[in-house]
PDB file of C-alpha atoms in Angstrom:
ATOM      1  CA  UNK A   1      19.662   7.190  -0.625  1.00  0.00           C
ATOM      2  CA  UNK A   2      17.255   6.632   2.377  1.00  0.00           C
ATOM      3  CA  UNK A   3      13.894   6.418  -0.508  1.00  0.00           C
ATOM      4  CA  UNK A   4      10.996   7.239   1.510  1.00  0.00           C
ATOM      5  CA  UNK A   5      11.011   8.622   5.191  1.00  0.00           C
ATOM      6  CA  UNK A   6       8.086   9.843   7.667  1.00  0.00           C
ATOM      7  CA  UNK A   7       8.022  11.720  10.462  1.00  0.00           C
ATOM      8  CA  UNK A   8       7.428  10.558  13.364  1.00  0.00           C
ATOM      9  CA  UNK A   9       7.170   7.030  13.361  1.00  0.00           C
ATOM     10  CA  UNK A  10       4.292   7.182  16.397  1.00  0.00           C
ATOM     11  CA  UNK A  11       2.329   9.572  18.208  1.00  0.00           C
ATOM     12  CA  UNK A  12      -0.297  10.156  20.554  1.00  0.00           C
ATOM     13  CA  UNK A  13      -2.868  12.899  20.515  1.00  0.00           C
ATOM     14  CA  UNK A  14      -6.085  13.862  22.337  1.00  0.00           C
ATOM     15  CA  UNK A  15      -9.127  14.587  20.425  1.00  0.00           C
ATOM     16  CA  UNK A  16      -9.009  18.355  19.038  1.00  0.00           C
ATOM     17  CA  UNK A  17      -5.405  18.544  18.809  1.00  0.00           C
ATOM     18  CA  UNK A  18      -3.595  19.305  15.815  1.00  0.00           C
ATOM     19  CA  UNK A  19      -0.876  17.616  14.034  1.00  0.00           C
ATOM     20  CA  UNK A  20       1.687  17.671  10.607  1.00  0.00           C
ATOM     21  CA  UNK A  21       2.952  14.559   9.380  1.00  0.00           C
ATOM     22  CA  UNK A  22       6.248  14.585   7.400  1.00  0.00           C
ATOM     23  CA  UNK A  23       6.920  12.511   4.113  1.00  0.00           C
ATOM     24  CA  UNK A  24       9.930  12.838   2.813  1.00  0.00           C
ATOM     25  CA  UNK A  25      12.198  11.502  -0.495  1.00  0.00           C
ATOM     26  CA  UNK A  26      15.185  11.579  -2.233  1.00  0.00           C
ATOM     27  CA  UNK A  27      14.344  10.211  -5.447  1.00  0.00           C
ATOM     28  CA  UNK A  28      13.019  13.094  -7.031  1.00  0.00           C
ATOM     29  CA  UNK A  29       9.325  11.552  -7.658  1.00  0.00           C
ATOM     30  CA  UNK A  30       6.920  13.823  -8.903  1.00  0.00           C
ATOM     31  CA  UNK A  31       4.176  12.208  -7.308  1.00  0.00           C
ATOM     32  CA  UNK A  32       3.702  11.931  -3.699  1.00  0.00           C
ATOM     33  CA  UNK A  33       0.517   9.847  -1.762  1.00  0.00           C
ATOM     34  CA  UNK A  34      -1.120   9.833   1.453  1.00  0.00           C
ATOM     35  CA  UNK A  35      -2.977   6.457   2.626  1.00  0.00           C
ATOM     36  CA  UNK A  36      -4.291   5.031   5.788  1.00  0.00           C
ATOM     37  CA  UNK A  37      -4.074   1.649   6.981  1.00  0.00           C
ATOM     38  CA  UNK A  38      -7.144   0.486   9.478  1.00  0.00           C
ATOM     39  CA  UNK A  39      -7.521  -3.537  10.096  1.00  0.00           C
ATOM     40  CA  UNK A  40      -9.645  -5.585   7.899  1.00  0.00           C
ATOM     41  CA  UNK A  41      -9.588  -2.389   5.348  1.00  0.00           C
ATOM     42  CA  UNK A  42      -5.926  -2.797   3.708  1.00  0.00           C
ATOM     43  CA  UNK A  43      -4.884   0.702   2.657  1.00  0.00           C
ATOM     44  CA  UNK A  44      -7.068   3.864   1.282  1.00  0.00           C
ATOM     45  CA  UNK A  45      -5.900   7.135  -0.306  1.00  0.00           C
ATOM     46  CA  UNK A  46      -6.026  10.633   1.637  1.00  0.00           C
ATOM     47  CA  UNK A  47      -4.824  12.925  -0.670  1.00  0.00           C
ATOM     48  CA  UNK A  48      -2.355  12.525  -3.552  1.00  0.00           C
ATOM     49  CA  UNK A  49       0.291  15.454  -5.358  1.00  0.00           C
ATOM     50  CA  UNK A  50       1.231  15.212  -8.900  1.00  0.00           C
ATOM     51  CA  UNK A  51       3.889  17.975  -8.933  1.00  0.00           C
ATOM     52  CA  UNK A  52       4.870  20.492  -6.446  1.00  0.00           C
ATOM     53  CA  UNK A  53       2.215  22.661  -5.774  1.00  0.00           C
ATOM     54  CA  UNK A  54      -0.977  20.435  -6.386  1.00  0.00           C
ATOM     55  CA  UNK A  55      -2.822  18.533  -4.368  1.00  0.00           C
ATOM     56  CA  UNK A  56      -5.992  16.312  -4.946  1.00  0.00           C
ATOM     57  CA  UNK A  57      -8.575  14.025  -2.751  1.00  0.00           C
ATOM     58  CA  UNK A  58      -8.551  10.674  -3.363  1.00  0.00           C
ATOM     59  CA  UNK A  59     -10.825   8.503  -0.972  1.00  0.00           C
ATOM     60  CA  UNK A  60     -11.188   9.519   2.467  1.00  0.00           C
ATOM     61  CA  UNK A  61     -10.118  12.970   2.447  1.00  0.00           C
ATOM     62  CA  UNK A  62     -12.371  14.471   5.715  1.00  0.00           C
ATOM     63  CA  UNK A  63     -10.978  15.788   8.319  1.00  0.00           C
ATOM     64  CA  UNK A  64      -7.126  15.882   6.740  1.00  0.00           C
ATOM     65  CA  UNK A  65      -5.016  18.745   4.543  1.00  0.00           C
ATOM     66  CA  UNK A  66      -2.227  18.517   2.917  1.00  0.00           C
ATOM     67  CA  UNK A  67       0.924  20.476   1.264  1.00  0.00           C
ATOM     68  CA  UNK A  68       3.377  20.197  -1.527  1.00  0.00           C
ATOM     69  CA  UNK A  69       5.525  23.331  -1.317  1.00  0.00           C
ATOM     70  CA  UNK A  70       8.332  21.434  -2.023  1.00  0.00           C
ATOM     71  CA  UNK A  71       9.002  18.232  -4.255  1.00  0.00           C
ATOM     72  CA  UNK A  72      10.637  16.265  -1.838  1.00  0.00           C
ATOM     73  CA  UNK A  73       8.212  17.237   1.154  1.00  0.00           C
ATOM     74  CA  UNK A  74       4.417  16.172   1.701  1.00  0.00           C
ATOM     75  CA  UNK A  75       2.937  16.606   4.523  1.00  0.00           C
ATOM     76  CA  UNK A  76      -0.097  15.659   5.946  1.00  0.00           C
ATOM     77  CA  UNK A  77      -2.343  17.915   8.584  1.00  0.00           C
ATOM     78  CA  UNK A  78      -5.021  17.082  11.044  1.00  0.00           C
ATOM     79  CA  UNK A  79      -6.368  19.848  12.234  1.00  0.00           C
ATOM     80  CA  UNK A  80      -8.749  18.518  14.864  1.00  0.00           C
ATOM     81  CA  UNK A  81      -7.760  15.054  15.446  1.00  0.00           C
ATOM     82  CA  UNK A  82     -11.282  12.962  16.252  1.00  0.00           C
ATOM     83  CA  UNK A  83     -10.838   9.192  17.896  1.00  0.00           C
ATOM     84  CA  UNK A  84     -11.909   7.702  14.188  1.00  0.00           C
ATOM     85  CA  UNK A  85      -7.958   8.868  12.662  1.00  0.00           C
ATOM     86  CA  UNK A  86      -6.560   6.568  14.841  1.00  0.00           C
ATOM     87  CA  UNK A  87      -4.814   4.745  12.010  1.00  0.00           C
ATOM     88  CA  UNK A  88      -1.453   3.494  10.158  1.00  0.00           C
ATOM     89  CA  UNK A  89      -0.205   6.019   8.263  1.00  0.00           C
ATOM     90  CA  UNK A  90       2.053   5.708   4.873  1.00  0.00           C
ATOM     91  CA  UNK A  91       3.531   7.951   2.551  1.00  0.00           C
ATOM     92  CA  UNK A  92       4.695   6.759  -1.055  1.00  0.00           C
ATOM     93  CA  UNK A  93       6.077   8.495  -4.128  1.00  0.00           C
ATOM     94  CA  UNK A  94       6.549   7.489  -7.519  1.00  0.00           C
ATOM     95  CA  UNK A  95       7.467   8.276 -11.059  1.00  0.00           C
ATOM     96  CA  UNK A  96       4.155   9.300 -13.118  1.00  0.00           C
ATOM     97  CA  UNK A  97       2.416   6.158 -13.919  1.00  0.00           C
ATOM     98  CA  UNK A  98       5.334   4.144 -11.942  1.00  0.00           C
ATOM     99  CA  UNK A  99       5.582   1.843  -9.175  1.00  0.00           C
ATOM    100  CA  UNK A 100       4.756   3.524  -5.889  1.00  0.00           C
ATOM    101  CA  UNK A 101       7.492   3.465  -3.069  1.00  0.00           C
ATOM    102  CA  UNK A 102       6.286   3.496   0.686  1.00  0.00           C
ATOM    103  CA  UNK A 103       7.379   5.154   3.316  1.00  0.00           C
ATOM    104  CA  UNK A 104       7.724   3.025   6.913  1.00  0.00           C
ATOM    105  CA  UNK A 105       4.393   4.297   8.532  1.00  0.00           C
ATOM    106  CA  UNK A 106       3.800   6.605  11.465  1.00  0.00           C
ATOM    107  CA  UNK A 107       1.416   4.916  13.890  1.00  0.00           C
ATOM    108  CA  UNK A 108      -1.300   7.389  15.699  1.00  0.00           C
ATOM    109  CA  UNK A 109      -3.593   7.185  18.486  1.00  0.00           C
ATOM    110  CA  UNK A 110      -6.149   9.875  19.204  1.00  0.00           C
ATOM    111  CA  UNK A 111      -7.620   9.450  22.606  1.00  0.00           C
TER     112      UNK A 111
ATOM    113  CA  UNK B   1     -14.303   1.400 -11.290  1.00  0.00           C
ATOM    114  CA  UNK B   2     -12.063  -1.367  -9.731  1.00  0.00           C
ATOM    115  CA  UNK B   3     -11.816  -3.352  -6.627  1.00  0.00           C
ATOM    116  CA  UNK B   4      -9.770  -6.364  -5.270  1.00  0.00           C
ATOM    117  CA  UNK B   5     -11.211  -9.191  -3.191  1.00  0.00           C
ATOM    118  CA  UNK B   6      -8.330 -11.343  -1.124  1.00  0.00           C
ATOM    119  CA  UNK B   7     -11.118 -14.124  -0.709  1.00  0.00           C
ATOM    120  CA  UNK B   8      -9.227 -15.460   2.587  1.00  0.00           C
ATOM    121  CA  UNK B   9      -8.506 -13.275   5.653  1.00  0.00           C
ATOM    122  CA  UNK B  10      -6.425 -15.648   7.267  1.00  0.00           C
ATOM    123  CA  UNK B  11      -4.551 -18.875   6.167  1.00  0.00           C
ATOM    124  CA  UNK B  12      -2.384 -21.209   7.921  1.00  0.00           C
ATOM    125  CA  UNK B  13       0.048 -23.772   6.530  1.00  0.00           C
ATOM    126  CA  UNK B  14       2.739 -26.127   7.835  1.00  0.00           C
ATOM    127  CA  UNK B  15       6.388 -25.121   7.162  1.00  0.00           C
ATOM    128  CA  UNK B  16       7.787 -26.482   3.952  1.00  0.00           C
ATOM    129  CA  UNK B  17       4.324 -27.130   2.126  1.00  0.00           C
ATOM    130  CA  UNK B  18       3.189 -25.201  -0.839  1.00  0.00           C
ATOM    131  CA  UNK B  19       1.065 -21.437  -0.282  1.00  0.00           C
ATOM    132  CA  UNK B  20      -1.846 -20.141  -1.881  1.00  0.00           C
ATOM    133  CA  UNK B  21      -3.193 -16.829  -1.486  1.00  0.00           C
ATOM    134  CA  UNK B  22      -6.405 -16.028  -3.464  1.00  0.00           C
ATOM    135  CA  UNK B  23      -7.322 -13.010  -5.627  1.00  0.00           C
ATOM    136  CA  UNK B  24     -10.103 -11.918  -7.449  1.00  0.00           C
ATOM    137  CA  UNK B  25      -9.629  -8.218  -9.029  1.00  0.00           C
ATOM    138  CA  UNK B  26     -12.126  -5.751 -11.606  1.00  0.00           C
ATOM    139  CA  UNK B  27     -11.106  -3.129 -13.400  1.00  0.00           C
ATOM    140  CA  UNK B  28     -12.516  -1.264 -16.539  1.00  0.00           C
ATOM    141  CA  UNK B  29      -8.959  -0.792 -17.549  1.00  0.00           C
ATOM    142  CA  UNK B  30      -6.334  -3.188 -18.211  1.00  0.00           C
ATOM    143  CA  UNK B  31      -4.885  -3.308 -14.672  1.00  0.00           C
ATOM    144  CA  UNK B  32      -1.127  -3.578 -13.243  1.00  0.00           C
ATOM    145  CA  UNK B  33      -1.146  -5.856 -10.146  1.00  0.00           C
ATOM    146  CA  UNK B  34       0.532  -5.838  -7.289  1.00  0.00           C
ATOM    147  CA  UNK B  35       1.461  -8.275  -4.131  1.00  0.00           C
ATOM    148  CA  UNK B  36       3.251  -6.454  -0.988  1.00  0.00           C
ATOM    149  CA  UNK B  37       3.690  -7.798   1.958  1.00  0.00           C
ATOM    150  CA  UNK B  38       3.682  -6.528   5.529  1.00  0.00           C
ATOM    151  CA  UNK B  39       5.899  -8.252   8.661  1.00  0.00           C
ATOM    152  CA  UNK B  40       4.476  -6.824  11.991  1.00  0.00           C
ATOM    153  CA  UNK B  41       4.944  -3.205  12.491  1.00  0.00           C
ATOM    154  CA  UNK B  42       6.928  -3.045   9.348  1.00  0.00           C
ATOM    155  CA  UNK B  43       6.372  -1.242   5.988  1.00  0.00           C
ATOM    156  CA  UNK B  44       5.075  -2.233   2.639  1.00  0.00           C
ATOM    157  CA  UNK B  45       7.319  -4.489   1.299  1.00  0.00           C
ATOM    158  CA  UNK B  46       6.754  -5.192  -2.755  1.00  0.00           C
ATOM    159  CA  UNK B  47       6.841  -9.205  -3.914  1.00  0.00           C
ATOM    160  CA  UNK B  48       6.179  -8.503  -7.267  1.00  0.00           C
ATOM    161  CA  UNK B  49       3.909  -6.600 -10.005  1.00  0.00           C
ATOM    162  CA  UNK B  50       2.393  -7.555 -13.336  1.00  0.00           C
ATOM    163  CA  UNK B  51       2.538  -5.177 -15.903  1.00  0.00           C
ATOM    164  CA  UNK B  52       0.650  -6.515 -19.147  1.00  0.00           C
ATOM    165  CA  UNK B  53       4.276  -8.973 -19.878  1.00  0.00           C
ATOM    166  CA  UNK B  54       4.316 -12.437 -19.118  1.00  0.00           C
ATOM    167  CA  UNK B  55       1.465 -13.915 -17.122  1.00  0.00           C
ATOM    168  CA  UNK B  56       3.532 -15.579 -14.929  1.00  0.00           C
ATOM    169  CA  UNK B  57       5.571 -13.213 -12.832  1.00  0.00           C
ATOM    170  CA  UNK B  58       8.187 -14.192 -10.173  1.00  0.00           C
ATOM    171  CA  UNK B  59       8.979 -12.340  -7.027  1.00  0.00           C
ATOM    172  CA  UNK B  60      11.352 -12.114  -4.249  1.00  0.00           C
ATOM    173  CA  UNK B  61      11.948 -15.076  -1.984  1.00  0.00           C
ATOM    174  CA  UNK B  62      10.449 -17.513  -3.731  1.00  0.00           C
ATOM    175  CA  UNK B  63       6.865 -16.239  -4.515  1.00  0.00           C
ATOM    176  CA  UNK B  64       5.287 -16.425  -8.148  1.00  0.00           C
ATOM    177  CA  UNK B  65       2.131 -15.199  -8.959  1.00  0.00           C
ATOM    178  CA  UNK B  66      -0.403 -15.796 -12.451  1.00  0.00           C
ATOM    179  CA  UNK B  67      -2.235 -13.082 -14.202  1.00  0.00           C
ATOM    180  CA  UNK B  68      -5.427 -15.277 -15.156  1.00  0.00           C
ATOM    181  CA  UNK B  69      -7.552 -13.029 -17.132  1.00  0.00           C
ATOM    182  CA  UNK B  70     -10.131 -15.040 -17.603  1.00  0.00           C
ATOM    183  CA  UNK B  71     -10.900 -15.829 -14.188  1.00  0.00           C
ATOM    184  CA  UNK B  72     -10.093 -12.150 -13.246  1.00  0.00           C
ATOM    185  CA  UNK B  73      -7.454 -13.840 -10.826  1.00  0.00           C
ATOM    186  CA  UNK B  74      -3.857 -12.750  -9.658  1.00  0.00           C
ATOM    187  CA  UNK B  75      -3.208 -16.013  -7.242  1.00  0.00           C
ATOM    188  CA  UNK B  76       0.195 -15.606  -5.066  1.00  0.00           C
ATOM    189  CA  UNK B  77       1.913 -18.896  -4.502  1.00  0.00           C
ATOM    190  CA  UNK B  78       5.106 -20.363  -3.386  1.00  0.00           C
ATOM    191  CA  UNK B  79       6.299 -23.998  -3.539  1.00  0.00           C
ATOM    192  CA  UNK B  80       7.766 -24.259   0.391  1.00  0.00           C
ATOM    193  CA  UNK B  81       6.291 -21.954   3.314  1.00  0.00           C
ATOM    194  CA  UNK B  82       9.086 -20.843   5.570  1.00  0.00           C
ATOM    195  CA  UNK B  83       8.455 -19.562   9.065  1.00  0.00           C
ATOM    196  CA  UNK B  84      10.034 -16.206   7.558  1.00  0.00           C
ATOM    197  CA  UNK B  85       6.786 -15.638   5.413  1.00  0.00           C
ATOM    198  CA  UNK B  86       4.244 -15.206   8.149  1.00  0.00           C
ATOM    199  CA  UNK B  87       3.443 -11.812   7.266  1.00  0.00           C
ATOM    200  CA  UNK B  88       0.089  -9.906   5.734  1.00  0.00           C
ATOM    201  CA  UNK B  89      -0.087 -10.057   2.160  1.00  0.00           C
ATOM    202  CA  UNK B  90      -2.076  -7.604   0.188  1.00  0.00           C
ATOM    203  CA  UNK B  91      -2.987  -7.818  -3.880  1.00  0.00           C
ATOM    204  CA  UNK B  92      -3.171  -4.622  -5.196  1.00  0.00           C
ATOM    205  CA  UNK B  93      -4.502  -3.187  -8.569  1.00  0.00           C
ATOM    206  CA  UNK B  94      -3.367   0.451  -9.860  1.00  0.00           C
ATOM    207  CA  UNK B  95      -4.853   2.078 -12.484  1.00  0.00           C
ATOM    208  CA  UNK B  96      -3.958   5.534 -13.855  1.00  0.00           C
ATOM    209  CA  UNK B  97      -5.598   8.763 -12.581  1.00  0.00           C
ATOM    210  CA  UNK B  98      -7.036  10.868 -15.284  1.00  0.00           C
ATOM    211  CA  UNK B  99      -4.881  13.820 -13.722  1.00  0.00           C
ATOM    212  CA  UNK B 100      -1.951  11.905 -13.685  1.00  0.00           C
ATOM    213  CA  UNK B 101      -0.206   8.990 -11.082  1.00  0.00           C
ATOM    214  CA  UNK B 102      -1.544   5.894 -10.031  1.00  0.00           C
ATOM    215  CA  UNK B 103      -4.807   4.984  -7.790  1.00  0.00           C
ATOM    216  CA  UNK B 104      -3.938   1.632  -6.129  1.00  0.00           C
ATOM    217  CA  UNK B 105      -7.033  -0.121  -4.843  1.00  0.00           C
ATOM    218  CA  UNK B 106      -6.025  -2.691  -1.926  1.00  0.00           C
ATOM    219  CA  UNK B 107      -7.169  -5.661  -0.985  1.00  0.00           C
ATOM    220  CA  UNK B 108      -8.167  -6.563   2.892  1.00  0.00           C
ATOM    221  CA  UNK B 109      -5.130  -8.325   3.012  1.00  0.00           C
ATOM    222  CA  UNK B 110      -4.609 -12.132   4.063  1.00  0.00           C
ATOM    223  CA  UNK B 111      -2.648 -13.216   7.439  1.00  0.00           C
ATOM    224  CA  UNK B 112      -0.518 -16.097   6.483  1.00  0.00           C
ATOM    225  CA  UNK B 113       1.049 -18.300   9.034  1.00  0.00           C
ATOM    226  CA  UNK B 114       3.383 -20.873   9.012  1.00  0.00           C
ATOM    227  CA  UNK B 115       3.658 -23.154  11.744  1.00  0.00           C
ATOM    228  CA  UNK B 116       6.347 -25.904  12.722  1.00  0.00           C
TER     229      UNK B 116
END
């Protein structure tokens, strides 16, 4: 049971490149989340899933789609990375209404 | 609408004394709380969540925290600071999305160190 896992842990773009990142669990969580992680900002939501299928903004959604085709998958795309995504990334899934697990992070730079 | 203020960005205490983190939250809703902590270039670690049960709630390694409604408060503490908890420490309130899940609201977080 490896819970939460994201893919890859760092990486380096240059502005205007694209990019997936991978979420992945095994706990069969309906709900999957997207947040960033800047200093002196704690952690704000992307985008969030409630089922496969659906997606939905939460905070700071410019600039970033995602993708629920399957339940255990998320994944979050930048499609023209800009110097202001360079961020912490985390994943987390949970049981509707339940405690959120989260993922180890993926750290990016966009030069 | 809700928020979370962690009213100290930084605190620093001698190994073996007591820890205080501060917390002020607001919420329309009767909120769950949260305290994670982060070690460098680690993941979200969860110390322990309030649920509407006892006010007094105790975590992992040592950490308690009290769900003072009045004051609007969710204080972390622990008796004895070990050099292990020098971490970040985030309070976090989650409230339910009217579509369904949870929208967690973080604090700024709080740098604790612990020195010798």
């Amino acid at each position: 049971n490896a819970g939460v896992t994201q893919t890859p842990k760092f990486r380096v773009l240059k502005t205007g490149q694209s990019m997936t990142l991978l979420c992945a669990q095994d706990m069969n969580h309906e709900y999957m989340y997207w947040y960033r992680q800047d200093p002196g900002m704690g952690l704000r939501l992307i985008h969030y899933s409630v089922g496969e299928g659906t997606t939905a903004k939460g905070e700071v959604p410019d600039g970033y789609n995602v993708s629920r085709l399957k339940k255990q998958n998320f994944l979050l795309g930048l499609e023209s990375a800009a110097p202001s995504q360079t961020s912490v990334y985390f994943c987390a899934s949970s049981y509707p209404q339940r405690l959120q697990y989260f993922g180890p992070g993926t750290r990016l730079t966009v030069l | 609408a809700q928020s979370v203020t962690q009213l100290d960005s930084h605190v620093s205490v001698s190994e073996g004394t007591p820890v205080l983190l501060r917390c002020n939250y607001s919420s329309s809703y009767s909120p769950s709380l949260f305290w994670y902590v982060q070690h460098p270039n680690k993941g979200l670690q969860l110390l322990l969540k309030y649920t509407s049960a006892a006010t007094l709630v105790k975590g992992i390694n040592g950490f308690e925290a009290e769900f003072k409604k009045s004051e609007t408060s969710f204080p972390l503490t622990k008796p004895s600071a070990h050099m292990s908890d020098a971490a970040e420490y985030f309070c976090v309130v989650s409230i339910p999305f009217t579509g369904g899940g949870n929208k967690l609201t973080f604090g700024t977080g709080t740098q604790l160190k612990v020195e010798l």
